[in-house]
Each structure stands twice: as structure tokens, then as C-alpha cells.
Coordinates of C-alpha atoms (C1' of nucleotides) in Angstrom, one line a residue:
Chain A
M26 CA 97.1 67.2 114.2
E27 CA 93.5 68.3 114.2
E28 CA 92.1 69.8 111.1
S29 CA 88.6 70.9 110.3
Q30 CA 86.1 68.1 110.8
D31 CA 84.8 66.0 107.9
E32 CA 87.1 67.3 105.3
S33 CA 87.7 64.8 102.5
E34 CA 91.1 63.2 102.1
S35 CA 91.6 64.7 98.6
A36 CA 90.7 68.2 99.9
Y37 CA 93.2 67.7 102.7
L38 CA 95.9 66.7 100.3
Q39 CA 95.1 69.6 98.1
R40 CA 95.6 72.0 101.0
Y41 CA 98.7 70.2 102.4
D42 CA 102.0 71.8 101.8
S43 CA 105.0 70.2 103.5
R44 CA 106.9 73.5 103.4
N45 CA 104.7 74.8 106.2
Y46 CA 106.3 72.4 108.6
P47 CA 109.9 72.4 109.8
S48 CA 111.5 69.2 108.6
P49 CA 114.9 67.6 109.2
L50 CA 117.5 67.6 106.5
V51 CA 117.7 64.2 104.9
T52 CA 120.8 62.6 103.5
V53 CA 122.2 59.2 102.7
D54 CA 125.8 58.2 103.4
V55 CA 127.4 55.2 101.8
V56 CA 130.2 53.2 103.5
I57 CA 131.9 51.6 100.5
F58 CA 134.2 48.7 101.7
A59 CA 136.8 47.0 99.7
V60 CA 139.9 45.0 100.6
I61 CA 143.1 46.6 99.3
D62 CA 146.7 45.6 100.2
D63 CA 145.6 43.2 102.8
A64 CA 143.5 45.7 104.7
L65 CA 139.9 46.7 104.9
N66 CA 139.4 50.1 103.2
V67 CA 136.6 52.6 102.9
L68 CA 136.1 55.1 100.2
L69 CA 136.3 58.8 101.3
V70 CA 135.8 62.0 99.4
K71 CA 137.1 65.4 100.3
R72 CA 134.3 67.9 100.9
G73 CA 134.3 70.6 98.3
G74 CA 131.8 72.9 99.8
H75 CA 130.5 74.1 103.2
P76 CA 130.0 73.0 105.8
E77 CA 133.1 71.0 106.9
K78 CA 134.7 72.1 103.7
G79 CA 138.0 70.4 103.0
K80 CA 137.5 67.5 105.5
W81 CA 137.3 63.9 104.4
A82 CA 133.8 62.4 104.5
L83 CA 131.8 59.4 103.5
P84 CA 130.3 59.8 100.0
G85 CA 126.7 61.0 100.5
G86 CA 124.4 63.8 100.1
F87 CA 120.8 65.0 100.2
V88 CA 118.1 62.7 99.1
R89 CA 116.7 64.2 95.9
V90 CA 112.9 63.7 95.9
E91 CA 112.6 64.3 92.2
E92 CA 115.3 61.9 91.2
D93 CA 115.6 59.2 93.8
R94 CA 112.9 56.5 93.6
D95 CA 113.7 55.3 97.1
L96 CA 116.4 55.3 99.7
E97 CA 118.3 52.5 98.1
A98 CA 118.3 54.4 94.8
A99 CA 119.7 57.4 96.5
A100 CA 122.6 55.3 97.9
L101 CA 123.1 53.6 94.6
R102 CA 123.3 56.9 92.8
R103 CA 126.0 58.1 95.1
L104 CA 127.9 54.8 94.8
R105 CA 127.7 54.8 91.0
Q106 CA 128.9 58.3 90.9
E107 CA 132.0 57.5 92.9
T108 CA 132.9 54.1 91.7
G109 CA 130.9 53.3 88.6
V110 CA 129.9 50.0 90.3
E111 CA 126.3 49.1 89.4
T112 CA 125.5 45.9 91.3
P113 CA 127.2 45.9 94.7
Y114 CA 126.0 44.2 97.8
L115 CA 124.1 46.9 99.6
E116 CA 122.8 46.8 103.2
Q117 CA 121.1 49.5 105.2
V118 CA 123.1 49.9 108.5
A119 CA 121.3 52.4 110.6
T120 CA 119.8 55.9 110.6
F121 CA 121.3 58.7 112.7
G122 CA 119.4 61.9 113.4
D123 CA 119.6 64.7 115.9
G124 CA 119.9 68.4 116.1
Q125 CA 123.7 68.5 116.6
R126 CA 125.3 66.5 113.8
D127 CA 125.0 69.1 111.1
A128 CA 125.4 72.9 111.6
R129 CA 122.6 73.5 109.1
G130 CA 120.0 72.1 111.5
W131 CA 118.3 69.0 112.7
S132 CA 119.5 66.4 110.2
L133 CA 119.1 62.7 109.6
T134 CA 121.2 60.4 107.6
V135 CA 120.5 56.8 106.4
V136 CA 123.8 54.9 106.5
T137 CA 124.2 52.1 103.9
M138 CA 127.1 49.9 103.4
A139 CA 128.3 48.6 100.1
L140 CA 130.7 45.7 99.5
I141 CA 132.7 45.8 96.3
D142 CA 135.7 44.4 94.7
A143 CA 138.3 47.1 94.7
A144 CA 139.4 46.3 91.2
S145 CA 136.0 46.9 89.8
A146 CA 135.8 50.4 91.1
N147 CA 136.4 53.0 88.4
F148 CA 137.5 56.2 90.1
S149 CA 137.5 58.8 87.4
S150 CA 133.9 58.2 86.4
G151 CA 132.4 60.9 88.6
E152 CA 131.4 64.2 87.1
T153 CA 132.2 66.1 90.3
V154 CA 135.9 67.0 90.4
Q155 CA 136.5 66.1 93.9
E156 CA 139.3 64.3 95.6
T157 CA 138.6 60.7 96.3
R158 CA 140.7 58.1 98.2
W159 CA 140.7 54.7 99.8
S160 CA 141.6 54.7 103.4
A161 CA 142.3 51.7 105.6
V162 CA 139.6 51.5 108.2
E163 CA 142.4 51.2 110.9
H164 CA 143.7 54.7 109.9
C165 CA 140.4 56.6 109.5
A166 CA 140.6 57.7 113.1
D167 CA 143.6 59.9 112.2
L168 CA 141.7 61.8 109.6
T169 CA 139.0 63.4 111.8
L170 CA 136.2 62.8 109.3
A171 CA 133.5 65.5 108.7
F172 CA 130.3 65.7 110.8
D173 CA 129.7 62.5 112.8
H174 CA 131.0 60.3 110.0
A175 CA 133.5 58.6 112.3
R176 CA 130.5 57.3 114.2
L177 CA 128.7 56.2 111.1
L178 CA 131.7 54.4 109.8
E179 CA 132.1 52.7 113.2
A180 CA 128.6 51.4 113.0
A181 CA 129.1 50.0 109.5
V182 CA 132.4 48.3 110.5
Q183 CA 130.7 46.8 113.5
R184 CA 127.9 45.5 111.4
L185 CA 130.2 44.1 108.8
R186 CA 132.5 42.4 111.4
A187 CA 129.5 41.0 113.3
K188 CA 127.9 39.5 110.2
V189 CA 131.2 37.9 109.0
E190 CA 131.0 35.7 112.1
Y191 CA 127.8 34.0 110.9
T192 CA 127.5 34.7 107.2
A193 CA 129.6 34.6 104.0
L194 CA 129.4 38.4 103.4
P195 CA 133.0 38.7 102.2
I196 CA 132.2 36.9 99.0
H197 CA 131.0 40.3 97.9
L198 CA 134.4 41.7 98.3
M199 CA 135.9 39.3 95.8
P200 CA 136.4 39.5 92.1
E201 CA 134.5 37.3 89.6
A202 CA 136.8 34.3 90.2
F203 CA 138.9 33.6 93.3
T204 CA 140.4 30.7 95.2
L205 CA 139.4 29.5 98.6
S206 CA 142.7 30.7 100.1
E207 CA 142.1 34.1 98.7
L208 CA 138.6 34.1 100.2
Q209 CA 139.9 32.9 103.5
R210 CA 142.5 35.7 103.5
V211 CA 139.7 38.3 103.1
F212 CA 137.8 36.8 105.9
E213 CA 140.9 37.1 108.1
I214 CA 141.4 40.7 107.1
V215 CA 137.9 41.7 107.9
L216 CA 137.8 39.8 111.2
G217 CA 141.3 40.8 112.2
R218 CA 142.3 37.3 113.2
R219 CA 143.4 34.0 111.8
V220 CA 140.8 31.4 110.7
E221 CA 141.4 27.6 110.6
K222 CA 141.9 26.4 107.0
A223 CA 140.1 23.1 107.3
S224 CA 137.1 24.4 109.2
F225 CA 136.8 27.3 106.9
R226 CA 136.8 25.1 103.8
R227 CA 134.3 22.7 105.3
R228 CA 132.0 25.6 106.3
I229 CA 132.1 27.2 102.8
R230 CA 131.8 23.9 101.0
E231 CA 128.7 22.8 103.0
A232 CA 127.0 26.1 102.5
S233 CA 126.9 25.5 98.7
I234 CA 127.3 29.1 97.9
L235 CA 130.3 28.7 95.6
E236 CA 130.9 26.6 92.5
A237 CA 134.2 25.5 91.1
I238 CA 134.9 26.9 87.6
P239 CA 135.7 23.8 85.7
G240 CA 139.3 23.6 84.7
E241 CA 140.2 27.1 85.9
K242 CA 143.2 27.3 88.2
R243 CA 145.2 30.0 89.8
R244 CA 148.9 29.1 89.0
G245 CA 151.9 30.1 91.0
S246 CA 155.2 28.5 92.0
N247 CA 153.2 25.8 93.8
R248 CA 150.2 23.6 93.4
P249 CA 147.6 25.4 91.3
A250 CA 144.4 26.4 93.2
Q251 CA 140.8 25.8 92.0
L252 CA 139.0 29.0 91.0
Y253 CA 135.5 29.5 92.3
R254 CA 132.6 31.9 91.6
V255 CA 129.5 32.8 93.6
V256 CA 126.5 30.7 92.7
E257 CA 123.9 33.0 91.3
G258 CA 120.7 33.5 93.3
E259 CA 122.4 32.7 96.6
G260 CA 120.9 35.0 99.1
A261 CA 123.0 35.8 102.1
H262 CA 123.8 32.4 103.7
F263 CA 123.4 32.2 107.5
F264 CA 125.5 29.6 109.3
P265 CA 124.0 28.0 112.4
R266 CA 127.1 28.8 114.5
T267 CA 129.4 31.7 114.7
L268 CA 133.1 31.5 114.1
T269 CA 134.4 31.5 117.7
G270 CA 138.0 32.2 117.2
R271 CA 140.0 30.3 120.0
R272 CA 138.0 28.3 122.5
G273 CA 134.8 29.8 124.1
A274 CA 135.1 33.3 122.9
S275 CA 131.9 35.2 123.5
Chain B
M61 CA 126.6 72.0 95.4
E62 CA 129.0 74.8 94.3
E63 CA 128.6 78.0 96.1
S64 CA 130.7 81.2 95.6
Q65 CA 134.3 80.5 96.1
D66 CA 136.1 81.3 99.4
E67 CA 133.0 82.1 101.4
S68 CA 133.5 81.4 105.0
E69 CA 131.5 78.6 106.7
S70 CA 129.7 81.0 109.0
A71 CA 128.6 83.2 106.1
Y72 CA 127.4 80.1 104.3
L73 CA 125.4 79.0 107.4
Q74 CA 124.0 82.4 107.8
R75 CA 122.7 82.3 104.2
Y76 CA 121.5 78.7 104.3
D77 CA 117.8 78.1 104.6
S78 CA 116.7 74.5 104.4
R79 CA 113.2 75.6 103.3
N80 CA 114.7 76.5 99.9
Y81 CA 115.2 72.8 99.2
P82 CA 112.5 70.1 98.8
S83 CA 112.9 67.6 101.6
P84 CA 111.2 64.3 102.4
L85 CA 108.6 64.1 105.1
V86 CA 110.2 62.5 108.1
T87 CA 108.4 60.3 110.6
V88 CA 109.1 57.7 113.2
D89 CA 106.9 54.6 113.6
V90 CA 107.1 52.4 116.7
V91 CA 106.3 48.7 116.7
I92 CA 105.4 48.0 120.3
F93 CA 105.5 44.3 121.0
A94 CA 104.0 42.5 124.0
V95 CA 102.9 39.0 124.8
I96 CA 99.2 38.8 125.6
D97 CA 97.0 35.7 126.0
D98 CA 99.8 33.4 124.6
A99 CA 100.2 35.5 121.5
L100 CA 102.6 38.1 120.2
N101 CA 100.8 41.4 120.0
V102 CA 101.4 44.8 118.5
L103 CA 99.9 48.1 119.6
L104 CA 97.9 49.9 117.0
V105 CA 96.1 53.2 116.9
K106 CA 93.2 54.3 114.8
R107 CA 94.2 57.3 112.7
G108 CA 92.1 60.3 113.6
G109 CA 93.1 62.6 110.8
H110 CA 93.9 62.5 107.1
P111 CA 95.4 60.8 105.3
E112 CA 94.3 57.2 105.7
K113 CA 91.8 58.5 108.3
G114 CA 90.1 55.8 110.2
K115 CA 92.6 53.0 109.4
W116 CA 94.6 51.2 112.0
A117 CA 98.3 52.2 112.0
L118 CA 101.5 51.9 114.0
P119 CA 101.9 54.6 116.6
G120 CA 104.1 57.2 115.0
G121 CA 104.3 60.7 113.6
F122 CA 106.4 63.5 112.4
V123 CA 109.8 64.1 114.0
R124 CA 109.5 67.4 115.8
V125 CA 112.8 69.2 115.4
E126 CA 112.1 71.6 118.2
E127 CA 111.1 68.9 120.7
D128 CA 112.9 65.7 119.8
R129 CA 116.6 65.6 120.8
D130 CA 117.2 62.7 118.4
L131 CA 115.5 59.9 116.6
E132 CA 115.3 57.7 119.7
A133 CA 113.7 60.5 121.7
A134 CA 111.1 60.9 119.0
A135 CA 110.3 57.1 119.2
L136 CA 110.3 57.2 123.0
R137 CA 108.0 60.2 123.0
R138 CA 105.5 58.3 121.0
L139 CA 105.8 55.2 123.0
R140 CA 105.3 57.1 126.3
Q141 CA 102.3 58.8 124.9
E142 CA 100.6 55.5 124.1
T143 CA 101.7 53.3 126.9
G144 CA 103.3 55.4 129.7
V145 CA 106.3 53.1 129.5
E146 CA 109.5 54.9 130.2
T147 CA 112.3 52.4 129.8
P148 CA 111.5 49.8 127.3
Y149 CA 114.0 47.8 125.2
L150 CA 114.3 49.9 122.0
E151 CA 115.9 48.9 118.8
Q152 CA 116.0 50.6 115.4
V153 CA 114.8 48.2 112.8
A154 CA 115.1 49.9 109.4
T155 CA 114.2 53.1 107.5
F156 CA 111.8 53.1 104.6
G157 CA 111.6 56.0 102.2
D158 CA 110.2 56.5 98.8
G159 CA 107.8 58.7 96.8
Q160 CA 104.8 56.3 97.0
R161 CA 104.2 55.4 100.6
D162 CA 102.5 58.6 101.7
A163 CA 100.1 60.6 99.5
R164 CA 101.5 63.9 100.8
G165 CA 104.8 63.3 99.1
W166 CA 108.2 61.6 99.2
S167 CA 108.3 60.4 102.8
L168 CA 110.7 58.5 105.0
T169 CA 110.0 56.7 108.3
V170 CA 112.4 55.3 110.8
V171 CA 111.0 52.1 112.2
T172 CA 111.8 51.3 115.8
M173 CA 110.7 48.3 117.8
A174 CA 110.0 48.3 121.5
L175 CA 109.6 45.3 123.7
I176 CA 107.5 45.8 126.8
D177 CA 105.6 43.8 129.4
A178 CA 102.0 44.2 128.5
A179 CA 101.0 44.6 132.2
S180 CA 103.2 47.7 132.5
A181 CA 101.4 49.5 129.7
N182 CA 99.0 52.1 130.9
F183 CA 96.6 52.8 128.1
S184 CA 94.6 55.8 129.2
S185 CA 97.7 58.0 129.7
G186 CA 97.6 59.6 126.2
E187 CA 96.3 63.1 125.8
T188 CA 95.2 62.4 122.3
V189 CA 91.7 60.8 122.5
Q190 CA 92.3 58.1 119.9
E191 CA 91.4 54.5 119.8
T192 CA 94.2 52.2 120.8
R193 CA 94.3 48.4 120.7
W194 CA 96.5 45.4 120.9
S195 CA 96.4 43.1 117.9
A196 CA 97.8 39.7 117.6
V197 CA 100.6 39.8 115.0
E198 CA 99.0 36.8 113.3
H199 CA 95.8 38.8 112.7
C200 CA 97.2 42.1 111.6
A201 CA 97.0 41.0 107.9
D202 CA 93.2 41.2 108.2
L203 CA 93.2 44.8 109.3
T204 CA 94.7 46.4 106.2
L205 CA 96.9 48.8 108.0
A206 CA 97.4 52.4 106.9
F207 CA 100.2 53.4 104.5
D208 CA 102.8 50.7 104.2
H209 CA 102.6 49.8 107.8
A210 CA 102.1 46.1 107.0
R211 CA 105.5 46.1 105.5
L212 CA 107.0 48.0 108.4
L213 CA 105.4 45.6 110.9
E214 CA 106.7 42.6 108.8
A215 CA 110.2 43.9 109.0
A216 CA 110.0 44.3 112.8
V217 CA 108.6 40.8 113.3
Q218 CA 111.3 39.3 111.1
R219 CA 114.0 41.1 113.1
L220 CA 112.5 40.0 116.4
R221 CA 112.1 36.4 115.4
A222 CA 115.6 36.3 113.9
K223 CA 117.2 37.7 117.0
V224 CA 115.4 35.4 119.3
E225 CA 117.3 32.5 117.7
Y226 CA 120.6 33.8 119.0
T227 CA 119.9 36.3 121.8
A228 CA 117.7 36.4 124.9
L229 CA 115.6 39.4 123.7
P230 CA 112.3 38.0 125.1
I231 CA 113.5 38.8 128.7
H232 CA 112.3 42.4 127.8
L233 CA 108.8 41.1 127.3
M234 CA 108.7 39.8 130.9
P235 CA 107.5 41.5 134.1
E236 CA 109.9 42.3 136.9
A237 CA 109.9 38.7 138.2
F238 CA 109.2 35.5 136.3
T239 CA 109.9 31.8 136.2
L240 CA 112.0 30.0 133.7
S241 CA 108.9 28.1 132.5
E242 CA 107.2 31.4 131.8
L243 CA 110.2 32.7 130.0
Q244 CA 110.4 29.6 127.9
R245 CA 106.7 30.0 127.0
V246 CA 107.4 33.5 125.7
F247 CA 110.3 32.3 123.6
E248 CA 107.9 29.6 122.2
I249 CA 105.2 32.2 121.4
V250 CA 107.6 34.5 119.6
L251 CA 109.3 31.7 117.7
G252 CA 106.0 29.9 117.0
R253 CA 107.5 26.5 117.9
R254 CA 108.4 24.4 120.9
V255 CA 111.7 24.7 122.6
E256 CA 113.4 21.9 124.6
K257 CA 113.2 22.5 128.3
A258 CA 116.5 21.1 129.3
S259 CA 118.5 22.9 126.6
F260 CA 116.7 26.1 127.1
R261 CA 117.5 26.2 130.8
R262 CA 121.1 25.2 130.2
R263 CA 121.4 28.0 127.7
I264 CA 119.9 30.7 129.9
R265 CA 121.8 29.5 133.0
E266 CA 125.2 29.6 131.3
A267 CA 124.5 33.1 129.9
S268 CA 124.3 34.5 133.4
I269 CA 121.7 37.1 132.4
L270 CA 119.2 36.2 135.1
E271 CA 119.5 35.9 138.9
A272 CA 117.3 33.9 141.2
I273 CA 115.3 36.1 143.6
P274 CA 116.2 34.5 146.9
G275 CA 113.2 32.8 148.5
E276 CA 110.7 34.0 146.0
K277 CA 108.6 31.3 144.4
R278 CA 105.6 31.2 142.1
R279 CA 103.1 28.8 143.8
G280 CA 100.5 26.8 142.2
S281 CA 99.0 23.3 142.6
N282 CA 102.4 21.8 141.9
R283 CA 106.0 22.3 142.8
P284 CA 106.7 26.0 143.3
A285 CA 109.0 27.6 140.7
Q286 CA 111.9 29.8 141.4
L287 CA 111.4 33.5 140.4
Y288 CA 114.1 35.3 138.5
R289 CA 114.9 38.8 137.5
V290 CA 117.2 40.2 134.8
V291 CA 120.7 41.0 136.0
E292 CA 121.2 44.8 135.7
G293 CA 123.8 46.0 133.3
E294 CA 123.4 42.9 131.1
G295 CA 123.7 44.1 127.5
A296 CA 122.1 42.0 124.9
H297 CA 123.6 38.5 125.2
F298 CA 124.7 36.8 122.0
F299 CA 124.8 33.0 122.0
P300 CA 127.4 31.3 119.8
R301 CA 124.8 29.0 118.3
T302 CA 121.3 29.5 117.1
L303 CA 118.3 27.5 118.3
T304 CA 117.9 25.2 115.4
G305 CA 114.6 23.6 116.1
R306 CA 114.4 20.0 115.0
R307 CA 117.6 18.6 113.5
G308 CA 119.5 20.4 110.8
A309 CA 117.1 23.3 110.2
S310 CA 118.7 26.1 108.3
Chain C
dG107 C1' 165.4 16.8 95.0
dA108 C1' 163.4 21.6 97.9
dA109 C1' 160.0 25.2 98.5
dA110 C1' 155.6 26.6 98.5
dT111 C1' 150.9 26.6 98.6
dA112 C1' 146.5 23.5 97.9
dG113 C1' 143.7 20.6 99.9
dT114 C1' 142.2 16.4 103.3
dG115 C1' 141.6 13.2 107.5
dT116 C1' 140.5 12.9 111.8
dC117 C1' 140.4 13.9 116.7
dT118 C1' 138.6 17.0 120.4
dG119 C1' 135.5 20.2 122.4
dT120 C1' 131.1 22.7 122.9
dG121 C1' 126.6 23.3 123.1
dA122 C1' 121.8 22.0 121.1
dG123 C1' 118.2 18.3 120.8
dA124 C1' 115.9 14.4 122.8
dC125 C1' 114.0 12.2 126.4
dA126 C1' 113.7 9.9 130.6
dC127 C1' 114.3 10.6 135.1
dT128 C1' 113.7 12.8 139.9
dA129 C1' 111.6 16.7 143.1
dT130 C1' 108.1 19.2 145.4
dT131 C1' 103.9 21.2 145.9
dA132 C1' 98.3 20.9 146.4
dG133 C1' 94.6 18.3 147.2
Chain D
dC929 C1' 98.0 8.3 147.0
dT930 C1' 97.4 11.3 142.2
dA931 C1' 98.0 15.3 139.3
dA932 C1' 100.8 18.7 137.8
dT933 C1' 104.5 21.4 136.9
dA934 C1' 109.7 22.3 138.3
dG935 C1' 114.0 20.9 137.5
dT936 C1' 118.1 17.4 136.3
dG937 C1' 121.2 13.7 134.1
dT938 C1' 122.9 12.1 130.2
dC939 C1' 123.2 10.4 125.5
dT940 C1' 123.5 11.8 120.7
dC941 C1' 124.6 14.8 117.0
dA942 C1' 126.4 18.8 114.4
dC943 C1' 129.9 21.6 113.6
dA944 C1' 134.1 24.7 115.0
dG945 C1' 139.0 24.3 116.3
dA946 C1' 143.4 22.0 116.1
dC947 C1' 146.9 20.0 113.6
dA948 C1' 149.2 16.7 111.1
dC949 C1' 149.0 14.7 106.9
dT950 C1' 149.0 14.2 101.6
dA951 C1' 149.0 16.5 96.8
dT952 C1' 150.7 19.1 93.0
dT953 C1' 152.9 22.6 91.1
dT954 C1' 157.7 25.5 89.9
dC955 C1' 162.4 25.7 90.2

DNA sequence: GAAATAGTGTCTGTGAGACACTATTAG
DNA sequence: CTAATAGTGTCTCACAGACACTATTTC
């Protein structure tokens, strides 16, 4: 850490070359969630190159210092590449780094989760000709994901489930317009348990994060349901209590 | 991303040299919190070398791939160096990375916060002869910290304050033994507002995260107070409701 | 009419907020 | 006794859970 005394900062910077120091490999990995067929799904890609060639993995890759303005841009680039989605809900989950997780050396990955409406994803938009698939989170364990991606996924799922207890995050998994029953169903899918209809509607109504679309109804062979959209400019709403699910759960 | 077809993974790894690719600079920064003189404080060090020489900064530095087993080890190394504390509460806060934050190039830092008891910190243990000081969080804005450390600090403070609303995190800011009144005071300092005594005690009692130390009392010119310690093996307790502070706060 | 889903009314339970009350020490 | 802080009793209020009820559509 000690350099020659009294050198100016500009001289120091002139002389500085990061290639002289061993540095970790830096990647971003994106956990893209969507609800499909009544199940929480993640987008996976089959690795086309070494290492871990042929295994399923989270979309990700090296941060490109020439191209990516910041970490979020790197994650967005990868998301756009796989799904064409431009404005998802994005949240940084955690960063994992150690000497074991990648055979190429000490590596670090910034894990970001994205919530999208499955219908808005456009699969074939990628230039890279690699296999891409949705996988139900429940079944990802059977796939033996590449690297430590099982652990990264686990962290993202935990974060998502935890936040659904006290926020309205699942609104980002919905299409433009949706009914309260549909939203409730998505909450139930993410949480893996039933939610009380009356309490759920009360909670959502009082948060003022949705607005009814005047006159728009979802019709079926029953009473039509009011369609709602997310009120613009609504940052993540925090409820003062968690959903407890049956009495006194921790 | 495309290499020659059908190369084996081991051949690929043989050939792979990370120095051929431009990589971000990777650092860890540690936000070390302690309560001193009725205020939330952070540990700062004066930068001894370029860049930003002479400015106050969060303790941190490059990840050393030969030395640091993982990111947490890198943060712990730095914490130990500055305070001698071996087993703090550590929590990863967020990772910031972009091309602007460090003049040496695209850089990324993993921000971790540590909660310690101020009395347990041993200042002079560092080998590096650099100035070190506690600074009240409230006054850090006056110091114009190095790099984007003001932003990193802000993120850690936000995380801490948010979690104090629904966890018992401040127990990690306490010494071995403490009274409930002392703990309540620390909650109030972190939150920046008063907390109701009766509700506070009820909440802590029912969480079963503390145990009374039999017979041990804090004596003063008043009724002696029971001393408590943290029950071992108590992971972070999550309360089902937040402290709201005056009626109906969001 | 029946079937089906949308949507409401209202009671209970839990735990936070408020605040007055009692308890135990030193001096 | 007073001063001071420790610790409790108990009422109110907000909001989740439970569950029965009404409403509106198609067939």
C-alpha cells in the first residue's frame, strides 16, 4: 500500500495499472422470476461454452467495463438479451465471492433478481443461439445447475418469499391489467400457501397501490371482475405487519 | 464466448488466463457501527495513500485472492485489523460498481456492515499506522468522505434503521451484560425516536432472545436493574409487526 | 333456476401505543 | 421521607385471520 512519498495523485494514477494486481473474476447473474402455469418459474440458459459446458445456469456473464455503465446496467443487458424486457422490477440480492465457485479462479458474482410478466418475455430476441427455458423453482434442484447457481437461486427465492410477506412485490409479476383474484393467486403461488380473500383485498385496497381501470372487466361464466393496474410512481409499498398465515406463525 | 469446438474443459482451463480480460477493481468496505456517547457512530480511517489521500474513508481495501477465503473473510480481515474484534455481527449490505467511483477505473465494492460494542474495540491493534476515529453518523456529512463512501454509509445506515423496526439487531451493539433500559436506549439512539417502555419490554420478553443473568444487577442510586445476556444460538429474530412510532406511521 | 366466481360485513385475536401505576434502591 | 430508575397492569387501536354472507354474471 505504500508508494513513494509525496507523489501527486495524477502521477500516481498515470503510473497505476490494474493489470499488475491479481483481481477476482467479476460476473453478474440474473434470477428472472415469472409465474407460469400456477408455479413460480426461473429462466435458465444452457451453457454453450466452458466451463460447466452443457449445464443449465442462470443468465449471467462477465461485467464488461467498456460497455456496462454500472452493475445494474450489466444485469439489465443480460435480461434484455434473454427476454427483451426493458423495464422489469430489479433488485440486487447479494454478492457471492470465493476461490472455489469457478474453476477459472477467485470469482465474484452480483446476484440480481428480476420480476417480469411471463407473457411479456420474448424468447427469440437473443443473438446468442443458446437454449433457454423456464423451470419451476420447485424442480430446479433436479437440474444440478452450473457453478454454485443453486445457492444463488436459493438466496433469490428466499429474498422474494420474505418480501412478499410485507410488501406487494408480486404486482411486478402481473400483466398490465389484472383482477384482484388473479393477484391473490400469484401471492399464493409465491408464498406456497393460501391467503384469506377478505384480508388480502383489505390490505391491497388500503395500500392504494392499484387503481381500478374504469369500465374494464374480466368476463367468464360468472360475475365479471374489475380489472386493476399498478398506480404509476408507487415505490415498493411496505406493510406494517407481515402476513402470518395461520395463527402466530413466526 | 465461443471457443474452438469440442475442446475439453481441462484444456480450456489450462489455456485460460484472466489477465487477458479487463476486469473491474474489487474492494470490500466495512461500515463498523457502535454506539458511543448516546450516538450512533461509524469507524473511519484517514487514507494514507493515493487516490483520495488524506480524506476520511470507510475501512476497506482490495480483495486479496491469495489471502481471503471469501468476501466475508475479506471484510473480517479488515475489521480485525482496525478493531481487533473477532466475532461481530456481520451483514452484507449491497454492492456498488460503476466506472466513475474510483479514478483508477471501473471499480466495484461489496459493502458490509458490522455491529460491535464500542468498548470491545481495541484501536491500537492495527499494524498500519493510520489515523482512525469514530464519527457520529449525524456528522459524517461534514467530512466529505473519500470516493462514494457517503453513499455506501447511507445505504448501511438505511439498512440498519430499517431492520431495527422489525428485528432485535441492536443486541449486537451491546456489551456482554446489559439491562433492558440500556438496550431500549440503544434502540432509541439508532431509530432516532422514543420507544414505549412497556411495549418494548413485552416485545423483547416474548421473543425469548435474552436471558436474565441470575443474581446479577446493575446498581445505582435507584432500584437495581436485572442484567441480561443474549441467548446463544439465537439467529436474528423477526417480529411480525414493525415498531410504528406514534399512531399510523407508514 | 344452478353454478361459479366477485366482492363485503363483521367478529376474533394479536401485539403495539399510551400511560398510570407499583417496586426497590440510595441517601 | 424524597429522588430516581426498574418494572407492571391494563386500556385502546390497528390490522390479520376466519368465515359467512351478498352480488352478478353465464348457462
